[in-house]
């Protein structure tokens, strides 16, 4: 008993001190943003006009509420202009809105201490300031999305319910008028579920701008979180969110279209009173005499209260330590538990034994960077081991760092790099093992290819596109594959395509010496002309290779050995001629013609492939657009021009070429467990 009392006493003391600390620090510590962005292109200096202007603007901004949670203030002094806007979610009470804007102002200034332009998003509001014009601007430079981890059971069914809801809300919000463009609602979902949706535009957008902005981000559902039961995309001037639970205040006052006379802005919405919470269950001051029993009861209640408070605080503390904020939401797969390169390091002897001393019968394949062996670890786990050819100039530390970075690239459509091993000049990369070998062994095999109907091929085509998009856009490293081809796509037991050999240029760095046959290579026939001829590569050279691969999937024939009747013709030129002459079905694999695949979809895929292999780099779509085009049949495709035909010389088709290499790290202003995509609107 004494022990318990003492514990309670200390707990009481510590709760009081925690309370004190909390109250003294509330004005300093704002909750973290969901996402923020500091534009590093333009900075101001301390005590500059811009800083003075910014201080004045942000101080006055909270007073400019238009009555519906939209704040805007522009201040010009000298030749420096500061534009600022804040926008609260439409269902938020005025009090919560004010405090959110207040928090944003303090927080954003701390996070972006000297940038002229910055944006911060909270659940309830966003704040933005810039030296450039903001009002009415629709330029989107960054999409931020967050997704619910949970998958829906049937993607198409789920989207079938979700899409009409969001379309309806989009129309409502766009028609909301100059004060507020916000809509929320629900619809029945699959089974007995309900899908809740919320959309909002900055009210300075016109109706059409708002509608376009929302359409643009809603179209990205298939791109960023197709099949998830919840998600949101935030851009500065519009956003949406959907979940299968109610996350908004349904009874909030919202402007409904049509709003013939818009309510006068001078009447702010009434401050809501929180029912119940403000009336404390005070002890009635009766004239009854105070008995010892009451005292005991009161003491007992206090003790119970303190005890439960302590338990609650502990639980909360525990919860805080183990779960990140917004536990139901998922940044992306980039969060890994890998903290050091050492945790990825495998013992060389073990790996050597696992591959039976790199025996020939364990050899899976040979590529420019080395030989791949299959292996089995002591615990029965199967692995694939790439034994790098000697000749990398990378130091051990640099190699480890690169492995660490590449191992963080995790995506359903990428072969996973599990670790590495170093011994002297020997370097091994350890990958997950793929039982079904590579795509070329199926698609170019006359018998195996017949089991690949259009549906299977289309899933593979889409999977590869998503994997490449992840490499290009999603990860903090911008990885250009540079050797995208059928043999670099592995299939797992469910025929899910996984891209192999990405990031090799990082893992196998060679000094650019004069004309030495380096192993950093592309493959003839898949290479974009600018890459093959001038060694210039970009994400668009991967797009070119993807287009060739797509045509191979449709024709079932290798690019280099495309056969029509007796003659060999280049796949691209034949595809183009067939397309131009209005006979695109000529190039379709006969096995597909008898299947159930829609001829229309197949021809559309030929169309996409032809856009990918355009000679002019800027005419090729990005992977983001390709994924959109593959998933949404409502997107109209441009008419392709004649593609680039790469004239093959007499060299062996798989011969590697020498190319310069450079790798670009993307700016690391985003935290690892959030997903941000820098992506411009596809046209
Ligand atoms: C602005 O400041 C940030 C750091 O505060 C820096 O990373 C960035 O390079 C600066 N930009 C320019 C253009 O000087
Ligand atoms: C602007 O505000 C920051 C802190 O909010 C302060 O450090 C700085 O001195 C102010 N600058 C001017 C010019 O008032
Ligand atoms: C802004 O004004 C200052 C002096 O007032 C001048 O030196 C500077 O060039 C001006 N900047 C621009 C962009 O006009
Ligand atoms: C934010 O709120 C605090 C107290 O609630 C107040 O002292 C401060 O002035 C506010 N800041 C702004 C920028 O409005
Ligand atoms: C959702 O699906 C993805 C890929 O299909 C899978 O990796 C993930 O574990 C699934 N999430 C849940 C919560 O089942
Ligand atoms: C769906 O929204 C309507 C109002 O549009 C509301 O009356 C109803 O209660 C909502 N249903 C659920 C399940 O929340
Ligand atoms: C922005 O503020 C200005 C001046 O306070 C006001 O005239 C204008 O209507 C506001 N714009 C919007 C879209 O609310
Ligand atoms: C929801 O909005 C109504 C109307 O503004 C308000 O009275 C109520 O307190 C809000 N509920 C919550 C949970 O914020």
JSON list of C-alpha atoms in Angstrom, two decimals, residues 157-328:
[
{"chain": "A", "resi": 157, "resn": "UNK", "atom": "CA", "xyz": [-15.15, -1.79, -58.18]},
{"chain": "A", "resi": 158, "resn": "UNK", "atom": "CA", "xyz": [-13.85, 0.69, -55.61]},
{"chain": "A", "resi": 159, "resn": "UNK", "atom": "CA", "xyz": [-12.95, 3.23, -58.29]},
{"chain": "A", "resi": 160, "resn": "UNK", "atom": "CA", "xyz": [-16.36, 2.70, -59.81]},
{"chain": "A", "resi": 161, "resn": "UNK", "atom": "CA", "xyz": [-17.89, 4.13, -56.65]},
{"chain": "A", "resi": 162, "resn": "UNK", "atom": "CA", "xyz": [-15.21, 6.68, -55.85]},
{"chain": "A", "resi": 163, "resn": "UNK", "atom": "CA", "xyz": [-14.95, 8.41, -59.19]},
{"chain": "A", "resi": 164, "resn": "UNK", "atom": "CA", "xyz": [-18.58, 9.55, -59.50]},
{"chain": "A", "resi": 165, "resn": "UNK", "atom": "CA", "xyz": [-18.46, 10.89, -55.95]},
{"chain": "A", "resi": 166, "resn": "UNK", "atom": "CA", "xyz": [-15.37, 12.96, -56.60]},
{"chain": "A", "resi": 167, "resn": "UNK", "atom": "CA", "xyz": [-16.71, 14.16, -59.93]},
{"chain": "A", "resi": 168, "resn": "UNK", "atom": "CA", "xyz": [-19.90, 15.31, -58.27]},
{"chain": "A", "resi": 169, "resn": "UNK", "atom": "CA", "xyz": [-18.01, 17.06, -55.48]},
{"chain": "A", "resi": 170, "resn": "UNK", "atom": "CA", "xyz": [-15.70, 18.67, -58.00]},
{"chain": "A", "resi": 171, "resn": "UNK", "atom": "CA", "xyz": [-18.68, 20.28, -59.73]},
{"chain": "A", "resi": 172, "resn": "UNK", "atom": "CA", "xyz": [-20.13, 21.46, -56.45]},
{"chain": "A", "resi": 173, "resn": "UNK", "atom": "CA", "xyz": [-16.91, 22.96, -55.19]},
{"chain": "A", "resi": 174, "resn": "UNK", "atom": "CA", "xyz": [-16.08, 24.68, -58.49]},
{"chain": "A", "resi": 175, "resn": "UNK", "atom": "CA", "xyz": [-19.52, 26.32, -58.50]},
{"chain": "A", "resi": 176, "resn": "UNK", "atom": "CA", "xyz": [-19.10, 27.52, -54.93]},
{"chain": "A", "resi": 177, "resn": "UNK", "atom": "CA", "xyz": [-18.54, 31.17, -55.77]},
{"chain": "A", "resi": 178, "resn": "UNK", "atom": "CA", "xyz": [-15.83, 33.70, -54.94]},
{"chain": "A", "resi": 179, "resn": "UNK", "atom": "CA", "xyz": [-15.82, 33.14, -51.19]},
{"chain": "A", "resi": 180, "resn": "UNK", "atom": "CA", "xyz": [-15.57, 29.41, -50.82]},
{"chain": "A", "resi": 181, "resn": "UNK", "atom": "CA", "xyz": [-15.00, 26.46, -53.13]},
{"chain": "A", "resi": 182, "resn": "UNK", "atom": "CA", "xyz": [-15.50, 23.45, -50.97]},
{"chain": "A", "resi": 183, "resn": "UNK", "atom": "CA", "xyz": [-17.63, 20.30, -51.00]},
{"chain": "A", "resi": 184, "resn": "UNK", "atom": "CA", "xyz": [-17.88, 17.15, -48.95]},
{"chain": "A", "resi": 185, "resn": "UNK", "atom": "CA", "xyz": [-20.11, 14.14, -49.26]},
{"chain": "A", "resi": 186, "resn": "UNK", "atom": "CA", "xyz": [-20.47, 10.41, -49.20]},
{"chain": "A", "resi": 187, "resn": "UNK", "atom": "CA", "xyz": [-21.57, 7.56, -51.37]},
{"chain": "A", "resi": 188, "resn": "UNK", "atom": "CA", "xyz": [-22.14, 3.91, -50.81]},
{"chain": "A", "resi": 189, "resn": "UNK", "atom": "CA", "xyz": [-19.04, 1.87, -51.50]},
{"chain": "A", "resi": 190, "resn": "UNK", "atom": "CA", "xyz": [-18.46, -1.83, -52.11]},
{"chain": "A", "resi": 191, "resn": "UNK", "atom": "CA", "xyz": [-20.22, -4.13, -49.65]},
{"chain": "A", "resi": 192, "resn": "UNK", "atom": "CA", "xyz": [-21.76, -2.18, -46.82]},
{"chain": "A", "resi": 193, "resn": "UNK", "atom": "CA", "xyz": [-19.07, 0.48, -46.83]},
{"chain": "A", "resi": 194, "resn": "UNK", "atom": "CA", "xyz": [-19.43, 4.20, -47.31]},
{"chain": "A", "resi": 195, "resn": "UNK", "atom": "CA", "xyz": [-16.87, 6.33, -49.08]},
{"chain": "A", "resi": 196, "resn": "UNK", "atom": "CA", "xyz": [-16.43, 9.88, -47.83]},
{"chain": "A", "resi": 197, "resn": "UNK", "atom": "CA", "xyz": [-14.92, 12.54, -49.98]},
{"chain": "A", "resi": 198, "resn": "UNK", "atom": "CA", "xyz": [-13.88, 16.15, -49.61]},
{"chain": "A", "resi": 199, "resn": "UNK", "atom": "CA", "xyz": [-12.61, 18.52, -52.26]},
{"chain": "A", "resi": 200, "resn": "UNK", "atom": "CA", "xyz": [-11.54, 22.14, -52.08]},
{"chain": "A", "resi": 201, "resn": "UNK", "atom": "CA", "xyz": [-10.10, 24.87, -54.26]},
{"chain": "A", "resi": 202, "resn": "UNK", "atom": "CA", "xyz": [-8.63, 28.17, -53.31]},
{"chain": "A", "resi": 203, "resn": "UNK", "atom": "CA", "xyz": [-11.56, 30.56, -53.85]},
{"chain": "A", "resi": 204, "resn": "UNK", "atom": "CA", "xyz": [-9.46, 32.92, -55.96]},
{"chain": "A", "resi": 205, "resn": "UNK", "atom": "CA", "xyz": [-9.59, 30.39, -58.79]},
{"chain": "A", "resi": 206, "resn": "UNK", "atom": "CA", "xyz": [-12.31, 30.74, -61.39]},
{"chain": "A", "resi": 207, "resn": "UNK", "atom": "CA", "xyz": [-14.87, 27.98, -61.68]},
{"chain": "A", "resi": 208, "resn": "UNK", "atom": "CA", "xyz": [-13.07, 26.49, -64.65]},
{"chain": "A", "resi": 209, "resn": "UNK", "atom": "CA", "xyz": [-9.65, 26.76, -63.06]},
{"chain": "A", "resi": 210, "resn": "UNK", "atom": "CA", "xyz": [-10.95, 25.02, -59.97]},
{"chain": "A", "resi": 211, "resn": "UNK", "atom": "CA", "xyz": [-12.55, 22.27, -61.97]},
{"chain": "A", "resi": 212, "resn": "UNK", "atom": "CA", "xyz": [-9.39, 21.74, -64.02]},
{"chain": "A", "resi": 213, "resn": "UNK", "atom": "CA", "xyz": [-7.18, 21.72, -60.96]},
{"chain": "A", "resi": 214, "resn": "UNK", "atom": "CA", "xyz": [-9.32, 19.11, -59.26]},
{"chain": "A", "resi": 215, "resn": "UNK", "atom": "CA", "xyz": [-9.64, 17.02, -62.37]},
{"chain": "A", "resi": 216, "resn": "UNK", "atom": "CA", "xyz": [-5.91, 17.00, -62.71]},
{"chain": "A", "resi": 217, "resn": "UNK", "atom": "CA", "xyz": [-5.27, 15.71, -59.21]},
{"chain": "A", "resi": 218, "resn": "UNK", "atom": "CA", "xyz": [-8.24, 13.32, -59.18]},
{"chain": "A", "resi": 219, "resn": "UNK", "atom": "CA", "xyz": [-6.86, 11.72, -62.35]},
{"chain": "A", "resi": 220, "resn": "UNK", "atom": "CA", "xyz": [-3.74, 10.97, -60.42]},
{"chain": "A", "resi": 221, "resn": "UNK", "atom": "CA", "xyz": [-5.48, 8.53, -58.15]},
{"chain": "A", "resi": 222, "resn": "UNK", "atom": "CA", "xyz": [-4.66, 5.71, -60.51]},
{"chain": "A", "resi": 223, "resn": "UNK", "atom": "CA", "xyz": [-1.10, 6.90, -60.55]},
{"chain": "A", "resi": 224, "resn": "UNK", "atom": "CA", "xyz": [-0.37, 7.39, -56.89]},
{"chain": "A", "resi": 225, "resn": "UNK", "atom": "CA", "xyz": [-2.69, 5.15, -54.96]},
{"chain": "A", "resi": 226, "resn": "UNK", "atom": "CA", "xyz": [-4.90, 3.09, -57.10]},
{"chain": "A", "resi": 227, "resn": "UNK", "atom": "CA", "xyz": [-6.78, 0.63, -54.94]},
{"chain": "A", "resi": 228, "resn": "UNK", "atom": "CA", "xyz": [-6.09, 2.25, -51.59]},
{"chain": "A", "resi": 229, "resn": "UNK", "atom": "CA", "xyz": [-9.16, 2.83, -49.45]},
{"chain": "A", "resi": 230, "resn": "UNK", "atom": "CA", "xyz": [-8.06, 6.34, -48.64]},
{"chain": "A", "resi": 231, "resn": "UNK", "atom": "CA", "xyz": [-5.79, 9.04, -49.88]},
{"chain": "A", "resi": 232, "resn": "UNK", "atom": "CA", "xyz": [-5.33, 12.69, -50.56]},
{"chain": "A", "resi": 233, "resn": "UNK", "atom": "CA", "xyz": [-3.43, 14.85, -52.97]},
{"chain": "A", "resi": 234, "resn": "UNK", "atom": "CA", "xyz": [-2.44, 18.34, -51.98]},
{"chain": "A", "resi": 235, "resn": "UNK", "atom": "CA", "xyz": [-1.34, 21.07, -54.31]},
{"chain": "A", "resi": 236, "resn": "UNK", "atom": "CA", "xyz": [-1.34, 24.73, -53.31]},
{"chain": "A", "resi": 237, "resn": "UNK", "atom": "CA", "xyz": [-4.57, 25.69, -55.03]},
{"chain": "A", "resi": 238, "resn": "UNK", "atom": "CA", "xyz": [-6.69, 22.58, -54.70]},
{"chain": "A", "resi": 239, "resn": "UNK", "atom": "CA", "xyz": [-6.87, 19.30, -52.86]},
{"chain": "A", "resi": 240, "resn": "UNK", "atom": "CA", "xyz": [-9.04, 16.29, -52.26]},
{"chain": "A", "resi": 241, "resn": "UNK", "atom": "CA", "xyz": [-9.25, 13.48, -49.80]},
{"chain": "A", "resi": 242, "resn": "UNK", "atom": "CA", "xyz": [-11.30, 10.31, -49.57]},
{"chain": "A", "resi": 243, "resn": "UNK", "atom": "CA", "xyz": [-11.59, 7.64, -46.90]},
{"chain": "A", "resi": 244, "resn": "UNK", "atom": "CA", "xyz": [-13.98, 4.90, -45.90]},
{"chain": "A", "resi": 245, "resn": "UNK", "atom": "CA", "xyz": [-14.67, 6.61, -42.59]},
{"chain": "A", "resi": 246, "resn": "UNK", "atom": "CA", "xyz": [-15.95, 10.07, -41.90]},
{"chain": "A", "resi": 247, "resn": "UNK", "atom": "CA", "xyz": [-13.04, 12.46, -41.45]},
{"chain": "A", "resi": 248, "resn": "UNK", "atom": "CA", "xyz": [-14.87, 15.77, -41.82]},
{"chain": "A", "resi": 249, "resn": "UNK", "atom": "CA", "xyz": [-17.53, 17.63, -39.92]},
{"chain": "A", "resi": 250, "resn": "UNK", "atom": "CA", "xyz": [-20.68, 16.92, -41.84]},
{"chain": "A", "resi": 251, "resn": "UNK", "atom": "CA", "xyz": [-22.74, 19.54, -40.03]},
{"chain": "A", "resi": 252, "resn": "UNK", "atom": "CA", "xyz": [-20.38, 22.40, -40.81]},
{"chain": "A", "resi": 253, "resn": "UNK", "atom": "CA", "xyz": [-21.85, 25.35, -42.64]},
{"chain": "A", "resi": 254, "resn": "UNK", "atom": "CA", "xyz": [-20.79, 25.28, -46.25]},
{"chain": "A", "resi": 255, "resn": "UNK", "atom": "CA", "xyz": [-21.72, 27.39, -49.22]},
{"chain": "A", "resi": 256, "resn": "UNK", "atom": "CA", "xyz": [-23.85, 25.29, -51.51]},
{"chain": "A", "resi": 257, "resn": "UNK", "atom": "CA", "xyz": [-24.20, 25.94, -55.18]},
{"chain": "A", "resi": 258, "resn": "UNK", "atom": "CA", "xyz": [-26.17, 27.67, -56.56]},
{"chain": "A", "resi": 259, "resn": "UNK", "atom": "CA", "xyz": [-25.46, 30.70, -54.38]},
{"chain": "A", "resi": 260, "resn": "UNK", "atom": "CA", "xyz": [-27.53, 33.41, -56.07]},
{"chain": "A", "resi": 261, "resn": "UNK", "atom": "CA", "xyz": [-26.66, 36.25, -53.68]},
{"chain": "A", "resi": 262, "resn": "UNK", "atom": "CA", "xyz": [-23.40, 35.28, -52.00]},
{"chain": "A", "resi": 263, "resn": "UNK", "atom": "CA", "xyz": [-23.59, 35.89, -48.26]},
{"chain": "A", "resi": 264, "resn": "UNK", "atom": "CA", "xyz": [-22.03, 39.20, -47.24]},
{"chain": "A", "resi": 265, "resn": "UNK", "atom": "CA", "xyz": [-18.44, 38.67, -46.17]},
{"chain": "A", "resi": 266, "resn": "UNK", "atom": "CA", "xyz": [-18.88, 41.04, -43.28]},
{"chain": "A", "resi": 267, "resn": "UNK", "atom": "CA", "xyz": [-20.77, 38.46, -41.23]},
{"chain": "A", "resi": 268, "resn": "UNK", "atom": "CA", "xyz": [-18.33, 35.88, -40.03]},
{"chain": "A", "resi": 269, "resn": "UNK", "atom": "CA", "xyz": [-19.84, 32.49, -39.25]},
{"chain": "A", "resi": 270, "resn": "UNK", "atom": "CA", "xyz": [-20.85, 32.09, -35.65]},
{"chain": "A", "resi": 271, "resn": "UNK", "atom": "CA", "xyz": [-18.20, 30.78, -33.34]},
{"chain": "A", "resi": 272, "resn": "UNK", "atom": "CA", "xyz": [-19.24, 27.28, -32.45]},
{"chain": "A", "resi": 273, "resn": "UNK", "atom": "CA", "xyz": [-19.56, 26.36, -28.85]},
{"chain": "A", "resi": 274, "resn": "UNK", "atom": "CA", "xyz": [-18.30, 22.95, -27.96]},
{"chain": "A", "resi": 275, "resn": "UNK", "atom": "CA", "xyz": [-21.21, 21.31, -26.30]},
{"chain": "A", "resi": 276, "resn": "UNK", "atom": "CA", "xyz": [-20.62, 19.69, -22.95]},
{"chain": "A", "resi": 277, "resn": "UNK", "atom": "CA", "xyz": [-16.99, 20.53, -22.64]},
{"chain": "A", "resi": 278, "resn": "UNK", "atom": "CA", "xyz": [-17.51, 24.03, -21.32]},
{"chain": "A", "resi": 279, "resn": "UNK", "atom": "CA", "xyz": [-19.82, 23.15, -18.45]},
{"chain": "A", "resi": 280, "resn": "UNK", "atom": "CA", "xyz": [-17.75, 21.41, -15.81]},
{"chain": "A", "resi": 281, "resn": "UNK", "atom": "CA", "xyz": [-19.59, 18.99, -13.58]},
{"chain": "A", "resi": 282, "resn": "UNK", "atom": "CA", "xyz": [-19.12, 21.25, -10.58]},
{"chain": "A", "resi": 283, "resn": "UNK", "atom": "CA", "xyz": [-19.99, 20.13, -7.06]},
{"chain": "A", "resi": 284, "resn": "UNK", "atom": "CA", "xyz": [-23.32, 21.61, -6.04]},
{"chain": "A", "resi": 285, "resn": "UNK", "atom": "CA", "xyz": [-22.98, 24.03, -3.16]},
{"chain": "A", "resi": 286, "resn": "UNK", "atom": "CA", "xyz": [-25.76, 22.68, -1.04]},
{"chain": "A", "resi": 287, "resn": "UNK", "atom": "CA", "xyz": [-26.18, 23.34, 2.63]},
{"chain": "A", "resi": 288, "resn": "UNK", "atom": "CA", "xyz": [-25.70, 19.69, 3.44]},
{"chain": "A", "resi": 289, "resn": "UNK", "atom": "CA", "xyz": [-23.13, 19.06, 6.08]},
{"chain": "A", "resi": 290, "resn": "UNK", "atom": "CA", "xyz": [-19.83, 17.73, 4.95]},
{"chain": "A", "resi": 291, "resn": "UNK", "atom": "CA", "xyz": [-19.43, 14.25, 6.25]},
{"chain": "A", "resi": 292, "resn": "UNK", "atom": "CA", "xyz": [-16.31, 12.23, 6.49]},
{"chain": "A", "resi": 293, "resn": "UNK", "atom": "CA", "xyz": [-17.78, 9.84, 3.97]},
{"chain": "A", "resi": 294, "resn": "UNK", "atom": "CA", "xyz": [-17.94, 12.51, 1.29]},
{"chain": "A", "resi": 295, "resn": "UNK", "atom": "CA", "xyz": [-14.35, 13.48, 1.98]},
{"chain": "A", "resi": 296, "resn": "UNK", "atom": "CA", "xyz": [-13.29, 9.90, 1.61]},
{"chain": "A", "resi": 297, "resn": "UNK", "atom": "CA", "xyz": [-15.23, 9.57, -1.62]},
{"chain": "A", "resi": 298, "resn": "UNK", "atom": "CA", "xyz": [-13.67, 12.73, -2.98]},
{"chain": "A", "resi": 299, "resn": "UNK", "atom": "CA", "xyz": [-10.19, 11.59, -2.05]},
{"chain": "A", "resi": 300, "resn": "UNK", "atom": "CA", "xyz": [-10.86, 8.23, -3.61]},
{"chain": "A", "resi": 301, "resn": "UNK", "atom": "CA", "xyz": [-12.10, 9.89, -6.78]},
{"chain": "A", "resi": 302, "resn": "UNK", "atom": "CA", "xyz": [-9.01, 12.09, -6.95]},
{"chain": "A", "resi": 303, "resn": "UNK", "atom": "CA", "xyz": [-6.76, 9.10, -6.48]},
{"chain": "A", "resi": 304, "resn": "UNK", "atom": "CA", "xyz": [-8.59, 7.17, -9.17]},
{"chain": "A", "resi": 305, "resn": "UNK", "atom": "CA", "xyz": [-8.47, 10.17, -11.46]},
{"chain": "A", "resi": 306, "resn": "UNK", "atom": "CA", "xyz": [-4.76, 10.70, -11.00]},
{"chain": "A", "resi": 307, "resn": "UNK", "atom": "CA", "xyz": [-4.09, 7.01, -11.41]},
{"chain": "A", "resi": 308, "resn": "UNK", "atom": "CA", "xyz": [-6.03, 6.82, -14.63]},
{"chain": "A", "resi": 309, "resn": "UNK", "atom": "CA", "xyz": [-4.42, 10.03, -15.82]},
{"chain": "A", "resi": 310, "resn": "UNK", "atom": "CA", "xyz": [-1.04, 8.48, -15.23]},
{"chain": "A", "resi": 311, "resn": "UNK", "atom": "CA", "xyz": [-1.98, 5.32, -17.06]},
{"chain": "A", "resi": 312, "resn": "UNK", "atom": "CA", "xyz": [-3.42, 7.36, -19.89]},
{"chain": "A", "resi": 313, "resn": "UNK", "atom": "CA", "xyz": [-0.30, 9.50, -20.15]},
{"chain": "A", "resi": 314, "resn": "UNK", "atom": "CA", "xyz": [1.90, 6.44, -20.17]},
{"chain": "A", "resi": 315, "resn": "UNK", "atom": "CA", "xyz": [-0.12, 4.80, -22.88]},
{"chain": "A", "resi": 316, "resn": "UNK", "atom": "CA", "xyz": [-0.08, 7.96, -24.85]},
{"chain": "A", "resi": 317, "resn": "UNK", "atom": "CA", "xyz": [3.64, 8.32, -24.44]},
{"chain": "A", "resi": 318, "resn": "UNK", "atom": "CA", "xyz": [4.14, 4.76, -25.54]},
{"chain": "A", "resi": 319, "resn": "UNK", "atom": "CA", "xyz": [1.91, 5.27, -28.51]},
{"chain": "A", "resi": 320, "resn": "UNK", "atom": "CA", "xyz": [3.77, 8.39, -29.44]},
{"chain": "A", "resi": 321, "resn": "UNK", "atom": "CA", "xyz": [7.05, 6.59, -29.37]},
{"chain": "A", "resi": 322, "resn": "UNK", "atom": "CA", "xyz": [5.94, 3.71, -31.51]},
{"chain": "A", "resi": 323, "resn": "UNK", "atom": "CA", "xyz": [3.64, 5.23, -34.06]},
{"chain": "A", "resi": 324, "resn": "UNK", "atom": "CA", "xyz": [4.21, 8.17, -36.31]},
{"chain": "A", "resi": 325, "resn": "UNK", "atom": "CA", "xyz": [1.50, 10.78, -36.58]},
{"chain": "A", "resi": 326, "resn": "UNK", "atom": "CA", "xyz": [-1.35, 9.77, -38.85]},
{"chain": "A", "resi": 327, "resn": "UNK", "atom": "CA", "xyz": [-0.84, 6.08, -38.35]},
{"chain": "A", "resi": 328, "resn": "UNK", "atom": "CA", "xyz": [-3.38, 5.08, -40.93]}
]
